[in-house]
């Protein structure tokens, strides 16, 4: 991306009421955020309906594009991004992950801190419940460690519990790990994982998000974050999951995206095992060692 275009991408990313699908449609038609910026409201209304084409976006969305608040303080955003070595990856860039390109609701822009080369690696997502058992923590860390030793990048969400121990396993193996977060890169959530966040950056890892700086870790952001975790991975490993765990949302996204799903079996009397045991019952690959994952994904 050319430096002169950064302002327009920041502006475009701040229009939060536009869905990723709407943003992609606009970019396909107008080629860049700057071209949209340069149109006045009536031009955009006309062009979004021209030649009796299917409407790209509705009137409410057009009004939101022209809400003046989205253009406020753009220089401060740009200054923060440059000062903190945040990289902007757009859907037009070569480094944009090929694994995300076939997603129905792919993010059109990503904000990254750290080693963006990891986006090209073989990668496995390890996810699970936040209130994990000691057994779950041990297994997540063990699988993260062993897969990392096989030069596979570990992807997770920097959350408490299974996510945390998956990242730790990769770091202890001196391997590679990507944390996909549900807020802007100026927030560390949960804050208790601040040291882990810094370890990932300091050990050639990557923190990535679709959310512009200033975006708080709102609850609704995390299901959307999960589609990127699954999208970036070759397969998803669920270590522990309660019946309605967010980890199961990740596995559902994975199924929609055609990913291999893996689950670690657990004690049938433990509520943390309900989700994983059901996944196995419904056809997920059972994990008894890291080789089970390797053999399915990379030794076909």
XYZ file of N, CA and C in Angstrom, residues 48-236:
567
model
N -24.568 3.382 -7.075
C -24.927 2.121 -6.424
C -26.221 1.528 -6.980
N -26.904 2.275 -7.859
C -28.145 1.790 -8.460
C -28.101 1.829 -9.987
N -26.965 2.162 -10.576
C -26.921 2.414 -12.015
C -27.174 1.148 -12.833
N -27.704 1.351 -14.017
C -27.952 0.275 -14.993
C -28.829 -0.843 -14.437
N -29.709 -0.448 -13.515
C -30.624 -1.429 -12.921
C -29.897 -2.606 -12.268
N -28.658 -2.374 -11.858
C -27.915 -3.423 -11.172
C -28.531 -3.678 -9.799
N -28.209 -4.851 -9.254
C -28.621 -5.131 -7.884
C -27.996 -4.089 -6.963
N -28.774 -3.570 -6.042
C -28.291 -2.523 -5.143
C -27.094 -3.029 -4.346
N -25.992 -2.271 -4.360
C -24.783 -2.666 -3.640
C -24.966 -2.476 -2.136
N -25.429 -1.303 -1.758
C -25.708 -1.015 -0.351
C -26.968 -0.165 -0.282
N -27.651 -0.253 0.847
C -28.908 0.483 0.968
C -28.679 1.912 1.462
N -29.790 2.644 1.571
C -29.716 4.064 1.916
C -29.106 4.290 3.298
N -29.444 3.442 4.264
C -28.900 3.601 5.610
C -27.377 3.436 5.617
N -26.890 2.500 4.827
C -25.444 2.275 4.758
C -24.746 3.453 4.100
N -25.375 4.003 3.068
C -24.805 5.184 2.410
C -24.741 6.350 3.396
N -25.780 6.510 4.186
C -25.776 7.584 5.193
C -24.642 7.390 6.188
N -24.384 6.154 6.549
C -23.316 5.888 7.514
C -21.946 6.210 6.928
N -21.767 5.952 5.636
C -20.497 6.298 4.987
C -20.219 7.792 5.113
N -21.264 8.585 5.032
C -21.077 10.038 5.056
C -21.248 10.646 6.446
N -21.243 9.802 7.461
C -21.238 10.313 8.831
C -19.864 10.941 9.094
N -19.848 12.195 9.435
C -18.591 12.947 9.550
C -17.658 12.412 10.633
N -18.206 11.671 11.608
C -17.354 11.187 12.706
C -16.268 10.237 12.199
N -16.522 9.560 11.074
C -15.543 8.608 10.558
C -14.295 9.301 9.983
N -14.419 10.598 9.697
C -13.286 11.336 9.133
C -12.532 12.148 10.183
N -12.982 12.065 11.418
C -12.339 12.837 12.480
C -11.037 12.175 12.942
N -10.026 12.999 13.203
C -8.761 12.549 13.823
C -8.019 11.472 13.026
N -8.164 11.469 11.727
C -7.491 10.447 10.930
C -5.971 10.551 11.050
N -5.472 11.766 11.216
C -4.025 11.935 11.355
C -3.510 11.275 12.620
N -4.299 11.330 13.692
C -3.887 10.696 14.951
C -3.857 9.181 14.811
N -4.833 8.636 14.104
C -4.830 7.194 13.845
C -3.588 6.801 13.058
N -3.319 7.574 12.007
C -2.173 7.265 11.152
C -0.867 7.383 11.925
N -0.770 8.404 12.765
C 0.436 8.605 13.571
C 0.652 7.433 14.528
N -0.421 6.979 15.188
C -0.315 5.860 16.127
C 0.117 4.589 15.396
N -0.468 4.340 14.253
C -0.160 3.136 13.476
C 1.310 3.128 13.063
N 1.806 4.239 12.607
C 3.215 4.317 12.193
C 4.151 4.191 13.386
N 3.820 4.890 14.463
C 4.678 4.904 15.651
C 4.798 3.519 16.264
N 3.746 2.724 16.172
C 3.731 1.415 16.817
C 3.974 0.264 15.836
N 4.492 0.604 14.672
C 4.884 -0.415 13.679
C 3.745 -1.375 13.337
N 2.548 -0.831 13.228
C 1.393 -1.628 12.822
C 1.329 -1.652 11.298
N 1.216 -2.839 10.764
C 1.134 -2.994 9.304
C -0.327 -3.115 8.894
N -0.668 -2.462 7.799
C -2.014 -2.550 7.253
C -1.970 -3.472 6.039
N -2.779 -4.523 6.075
C -2.842 -5.487 4.973
C -4.236 -5.413 4.371
N -4.319 -5.058 3.105
C -5.623 -4.952 2.460
C -5.843 -6.131 1.519
N -7.076 -6.279 1.116
C -7.452 -7.385 0.253
C -6.740 -7.325 -1.100
N -6.169 -6.169 -1.433
C -5.456 -6.009 -2.702
C -3.971 -6.363 -2.613
N -3.481 -6.631 -1.406
C -2.049 -6.853 -1.199
C -1.672 -8.320 -1.391
N -0.464 -8.534 -1.904
C 0.024 -9.906 -2.122
C 0.140 -10.681 -0.814
N 0.468 -9.987 0.271
C 0.649 -10.663 1.560
C -0.691 -11.042 2.194
N -1.793 -10.533 1.660
C -3.103 -10.891 2.198
C -3.232 -12.411 2.159
N -3.621 -13.042 3.267
C -3.604 -14.512 3.344
C -4.493 -15.176 2.287
N -3.904 -16.044 1.497
C -4.673 -16.737 0.460
C -5.772 -17.598 1.067
N -5.554 -18.083 2.299
C -6.561 -18.924 2.945
C -7.847 -18.156 3.262
N -7.750 -16.829 3.335
C -8.940 -16.034 3.632
C -9.703 -15.626 2.373
N -9.076 -15.703 1.229
C -9.676 -15.126 0.019
C -10.978 -15.796 -0.400
N -11.138 -17.059 -0.068
C -12.365 -17.761 -0.462
C -13.479 -17.665 0.570
N -13.230 -16.955 1.663
C -14.262 -16.776 2.674
C -15.377 -15.884 2.145
N -16.604 -16.212 2.513
C -17.760 -15.433 2.074
C -17.724 -14.014 2.638
N -17.355 -13.903 3.911
C -17.340 -12.601 4.587
C -15.929 -12.252 5.032
N -15.008 -12.358 4.111
C -13.600 -12.091 4.418
C -13.382 -10.649 4.870
N -12.456 -10.406 5.784
C -12.114 -9.023 6.132
C -11.392 -8.361 4.952
N -11.738 -7.127 4.653
C -11.080 -6.440 3.530
C -9.800 -5.760 3.985
N -9.623 -5.661 5.296
C -8.422 -5.033 5.839
C -8.046 -5.728 7.143
N -6.747 -5.901 7.338
C -6.220 -6.484 8.570
C -5.151 -5.557 9.126
N -5.067 -5.498 10.439
C -4.029 -4.725 11.110
C -3.134 -5.725 11.835
N -1.850 -5.631 11.598
C -0.930 -6.658 12.095
C 0.259 -6.034 12.797
N 0.704 -6.723 13.842
C 1.904 -6.314 14.559
C 2.783 -7.541 14.719
N 3.985 -7.473 14.133
C 4.888 -8.605 14.221
C 5.251 -9.149 12.854
N 5.475 -10.444 12.802
C 6.023 -11.105 11.617
C 4.913 -11.552 10.665
N 4.613 -10.750 9.656
C 3.510 -11.070 8.743
C 3.849 -12.234 7.805
N 5.119 -12.647 7.751
C 5.473 -13.807 6.923
C 4.806 -15.086 7.424
N 4.403 -15.086 8.698
C 3.750 -16.262 9.257
C 2.427 -16.562 8.558
N 1.851 -15.570 7.917
C 0.568 -15.758 7.233
C 0.666 -16.726 6.061
N 1.877 -17.033 5.627
C 2.084 -17.943 4.502
C 2.417 -19.370 4.950
N 2.517 -19.595 6.251
C 2.949 -20.894 6.772
C 1.806 -21.904 6.842
N 2.159 -23.195 6.913
C 1.199 -24.199 7.351
C 0.802 -23.856 8.784
N -0.497 -23.884 9.055
C -0.962 -23.407 10.356
C -2.108 -24.254 10.879
N -2.124 -24.446 12.192
C -3.195 -25.167 12.862
C -3.730 -24.295 13.990
N -5.050 -24.180 14.063
C -5.675 -23.451 15.162
C -5.929 -24.400 16.323
N -5.611 -23.951 17.534
C -5.936 -24.702 18.748
C -6.823 -23.805 19.601
N -8.014 -24.278 19.895
C -8.992 -23.468 20.623
C -9.652 -24.307 21.702
N -10.347 -23.621 22.605
C -11.042 -24.327 23.676
C -11.563 -23.352 24.707
N -12.057 -23.883 25.800
C -12.731 -23.051 26.792
C -11.739 -22.217 27.604
N -12.241 -21.105 28.109
C -11.412 -20.223 28.928
C -11.156 -20.815 30.309
N -12.171 -21.425 30.891
C -12.022 -22.046 32.217
C -11.648 -23.510 32.027
N -10.444 -23.716 31.546
C -10.017 -25.079 31.223
C -9.514 -25.795 32.479
N -9.466 -27.103 32.394
C -8.916 -27.914 33.477
C -7.396 -27.949 33.375
N -6.748 -28.454 34.398
C -5.292 -28.632 34.344
C -4.919 -29.584 33.209
N -5.751 -30.599 33.013
C -5.527 -31.541 31.910
C -5.614 -30.822 30.570
N -6.640 -30.002 30.386
C -6.802 -29.271 29.135
C -5.630 -28.347 28.866
N -5.194 -27.645 29.910
C -4.042 -26.739 29.762
C -2.796 -27.511 29.333
N -2.579 -28.663 29.978
C -1.409 -29.485 29.659
C -1.455 -29.975 28.216
N -2.620 -30.439 27.774
C -2.739 -30.977 26.419
C -2.599 -29.877 25.372
N -3.214 -28.712 25.619
C -3.098 -27.601 24.671
C -1.645 -27.184 24.515
N -0.946 -27.072 25.625
C 0.461 -26.684 25.586
C 1.298 -27.756 24.889
N 1.003 -29.002 25.152
C 1.745 -30.117 24.556
C 1.550 -30.155 23.039
N 0.301 -30.024 22.581
C 0.041 -30.059 21.138
C 0.661 -28.844 20.462
N 0.535 -27.672 21.097
C 1.163 -26.475 20.542
C 2.664 -26.639 20.403
N 3.271 -27.231 21.418
C 4.721 -27.455 21.416
C 5.113 -28.426 20.303
N 4.445 -29.563 20.248
C 4.849 -30.617 19.311
C 4.596 -30.227 17.854
N 3.478 -29.558 17.590
C 3.234 -29.098 16.221
C 4.250 -28.031 15.813
N 4.615 -27.174 16.751
C 5.610 -26.138 16.458
C 6.953 -26.754 16.084
N 7.298 -27.845 16.742
C 8.542 -28.544 16.420
C 8.527 -29.110 14.999
N 7.330 -29.261 14.436
C 7.183 -29.731 13.054
C 7.053 -28.560 12.080
N 7.405 -27.359 12.540
C 7.364 -26.145 11.723
C 5.948 -25.784 11.268
N 5.010 -26.007 12.167
C 3.627 -25.618 11.933
C 3.297 -24.452 12.853
N 2.726 -23.403 12.287
C 2.384 -22.214 13.063
C 1.103 -22.466 13.861
N 1.115 -22.069 15.123
C -0.042 -22.245 15.998
C -0.854 -20.961 16.012
N -2.147 -21.096 15.711
C -3.059 -19.950 15.706
C -4.063 -20.102 16.841
N -4.268 -19.034 17.593
C -5.311 -19.041 18.611
C -5.736 -17.598 18.874
N -6.503 -17.392 19.949
C -7.140 -16.099 20.141
C -6.678 -15.275 21.316
N -5.567 -15.673 21.963
C -4.984 -14.925 23.074
C -5.934 -14.826 24.272
N -6.949 -15.654 24.316
C -7.883 -15.637 25.444
C -7.302 -16.420 26.622
N -8.002 -16.372 27.745
C -7.633 -17.215 28.884
C -7.788 -18.683 28.496
N -7.193 -19.550 29.290
C -7.429 -20.970 29.119
C -6.680 -21.601 27.970
N -7.386 -22.375 27.158
C -6.769 -23.167 26.103
C -5.978 -22.299 25.133
N -6.518 -21.145 24.738
C -5.790 -20.250 23.826
C -4.408 -19.913 24.390
N -4.415 -19.485 25.633
C -3.173 -19.071 26.288
C -2.139 -20.186 26.263
N -2.527 -21.385 26.646
C -1.562 -22.482 26.741
C -1.121 -22.981 25.366
N -1.957 -22.816 24.361
C -1.550 -23.150 22.989
C -0.414 -22.243 22.533
N -0.579 -20.939 22.770
C 0.480 -19.984 22.426
C 1.757 -20.282 23.207
N 1.614 -20.573 24.494
C 2.780 -20.847 25.340
C 3.538 -22.065 24.824
N 2.814 -23.098 24.422
C 3.468 -24.286 23.873
C 4.314 -23.963 22.660
N 3.766 -23.137 21.763
C 4.523 -22.745 20.570
C 5.769 -21.953 20.946
N 5.627 -21.041 21.888
C 6.768 -20.221 22.309
C 7.843 -21.059 22.980
N 7.448 -22.028 23.787
C 8.432 -22.875 24.464
C 9.193 -23.757 23.475
N 8.565 -24.041 22.343
C 9.235 -24.819 21.292
C 10.081 -23.933 20.384
N 10.097 -22.616 20.705
C 10.771 -21.629 19.846
C 10.175 -21.670 18.438
N 8.871 -21.889 18.417
C 8.158 -21.975 17.149
C 7.420 -20.685 16.836
N 6.448 -20.800 15.943
C 5.714 -19.631 15.453
C 4.268 -19.669 15.914
N 3.760 -18.489 16.257
C 2.369 -18.424 16.687
C 1.732 -17.103 16.274
N 0.443 -17.181 15.954
C -0.363 -16.015 15.574
C -1.522 -15.907 16.549
N -1.718 -14.718 17.106
C -2.876 -14.449 17.956
C -3.830 -13.541 17.186
N -5.061 -13.996 17.018
C -6.098 -13.198 16.358
C -6.978 -12.620 17.451
N -7.071 -11.309 17.520
C -7.773 -10.675 18.636
C -9.061 -9.997 18.170
N -9.955 -9.759 19.128
C -11.257 -9.182 18.826
C -11.375 -7.725 19.212
N -10.292 -6.977 19.064
C -10.276 -5.557 19.406
C -9.140 -4.902 18.629
N -8.954 -3.602 18.834
C -7.855 -2.915 18.188
C -6.516 -3.286 18.807
N -5.438 -3.037 18.083
C -4.105 -3.393 18.564
C -3.608 -2.490 19.688
N -4.398 -1.497 20.062
C -4.039 -0.667 21.212
C -4.654 -1.201 22.500
N -5.390 -2.303 22.407
C -5.935 -2.965 23.589
C -5.280 -4.333 23.752
N -5.012 -4.716 24.978
C -4.592 -6.083 25.285
C -5.705 -6.691 26.125
N -6.334 -7.728 25.574
C -7.472 -8.338 26.257
C -7.373 -9.851 26.184
N -7.482 -10.524 27.339
C -7.554 -9.955 28.691
C -6.211 -9.384 29.106
N -6.240 -8.379 29.956
C -4.999 -7.696 30.311
C -4.031 -8.608 31.034
N -4.545 -9.643 31.679
C -3.662 -10.577 32.385
C -2.729 -11.316 31.418
N -3.039 -11.284 30.132
C -2.170 -11.903 29.125
C -1.194 -10.906 28.494
N -0.973 -9.777 29.165
C -0.066 -8.755 28.646
C 1.330 -9.326 28.394
N 1.850 -10.087 29.336
C 3.188 -10.669 29.162
C 3.227 -11.634 27.984
N 2.147 -12.392 27.796
C 2.072 -13.320 26.660
C 2.032 -12.554 25.346
N 1.251 -11.494 25.313
C 1.185 -10.617 24.131
C 2.593 -10.155 23.760
N 3.329 -9.683 24.762
C 4.683 -9.162 24.505
C 5.645 -10.279 24.117
N 5.486 -11.464 24.715
C 6.342 -12.596 24.344
C 6.129 -12.978 22.882
N 4.898 -12.953 22.444
C 4.609 -13.298 21.042
C 5.310 -12.317 20.105
N 5.176 -11.032 20.383
C 5.816 -10.014 19.530
C 7.335 -10.138 19.592
N 7.876 -10.320 20.782
C 9.332 -10.356 20.964
C 9.983 -11.634 20.452
N 9.152 -12.639 20.149
C 9.690 -13.912 19.652
C 9.247 -14.186 18.214
N 9.148 -13.104 17.452
C 8.903 -13.212 16.006
C 7.526 -13.763 15.675
N 6.571 -13.570 16.617
C 5.203 -13.978 16.353
C 4.386 -12.842 15.764
N 3.075 -13.021 15.731
C 2.199 -12.052 15.067
C 0.898 -11.894 15.856
N 0.492 -10.640 16.052
C -0.837 -10.314 16.577
C -1.603 -9.661 15.434
N -2.820 -10.124 15.189
C -3.551 -9.618 14.030
C -5.023 -9.422 14.370
N -5.645 -8.436 13.711
C -7.057 -8.134 13.955
C -7.644 -7.454 12.723
N -8.954 -7.533 12.598
C -9.620 -6.769 11.538
C -10.121 -5.428 12.066
N -9.920 -5.170 13.358
C -10.485 -3.988 13.990
C -9.465 -2.860 14.094
N -9.883 -1.681 13.726
C -9.052 -0.480 13.788
C -8.715 -0.167 15.247
N -7.587 0.490 15.477
C -7.238 0.915 16.830
C -8.391 1.739 17.412
N -8.559 1.617 18.704
C -9.679 2.294 19.360
C -10.899 1.405 19.522
N -10.889 0.240 18.862
C -12.017 -0.682 18.985
C -11.884 -1.482 20.266
N -12.851 -1.355 21.152
C -12.811 -2.059 22.430
C -13.149 -3.538 22.234
N -12.751 -4.377 23.182
C -13.039 -5.816 23.082
C -14.484 -6.132 23.446
N -15.409 -5.651 22.618
C -16.820 -5.917 22.871
C -17.150 -7.384 22.614
N -18.102 -7.880 23.361
C -18.467 -9.298 23.298
C -18.812 -9.735 21.882
N -19.473 -8.875 21.116
C -19.942 -9.268 19.780
C -18.788 -9.427 18.784
N -17.613 -8.914 19.124
C -16.475 -9.006 18.199
C -15.873 -10.406 18.133
N -16.065 -11.187 19.189
C -15.313 -12.437 19.282
C -15.820 -13.558 18.380
N -17.136 -13.719 18.202
C -17.562 -14.695 17.196
C -17.039 -14.363 15.803
N -17.016 -13.077 15.448
C -16.477 -12.674 14.151
C -14.979 -12.948 14.086
N -14.275 -12.709 15.193
C -12.845 -13.007 15.271
C -12.572 -14.480 14.998
N -13.490 -15.337 15.482
C -13.292 -16.780 15.353
C -13.277 -17.249 13.899
N -14.000 -16.568 13.029
C -14.003 -16.974 11.616
C -12.630 -16.745 10.981
N -11.882 -15.759 11.500
C -10.535 -15.503 10.982
C -9.564 -16.548 11.518
N -9.722 -16.930 12.782
C -8.887 -18.002 13.335
C -9.032 -19.259 12.484
N -10.262 -19.644 12.208
C -10.476 -20.848 11.395
C -10.027 -20.625 9.955
N -10.287 -19.429 9.435
C -9.929 -19.151 8.049
C -8.439 -19.210 7.782
N -7.643 -18.792 8.740
C -6.184 -18.777 8.567
C -5.558 -20.164 8.712
N -6.301 -21.100 9.262
C -5.731 -22.397 9.616
C -5.997 -23.459 8.552
N -5.172 -24.506 8.591
C -5.422 -25.684 7.759
C -6.393 -26.626 8.450
N -6.442 -26.566 9.758
C -7.350 -27.391 10.542
C -7.525 -26.794 11.919
N -8.614 -27.164 12.590
C -8.926 -26.626 13.914
C -8.945 -27.753 14.934
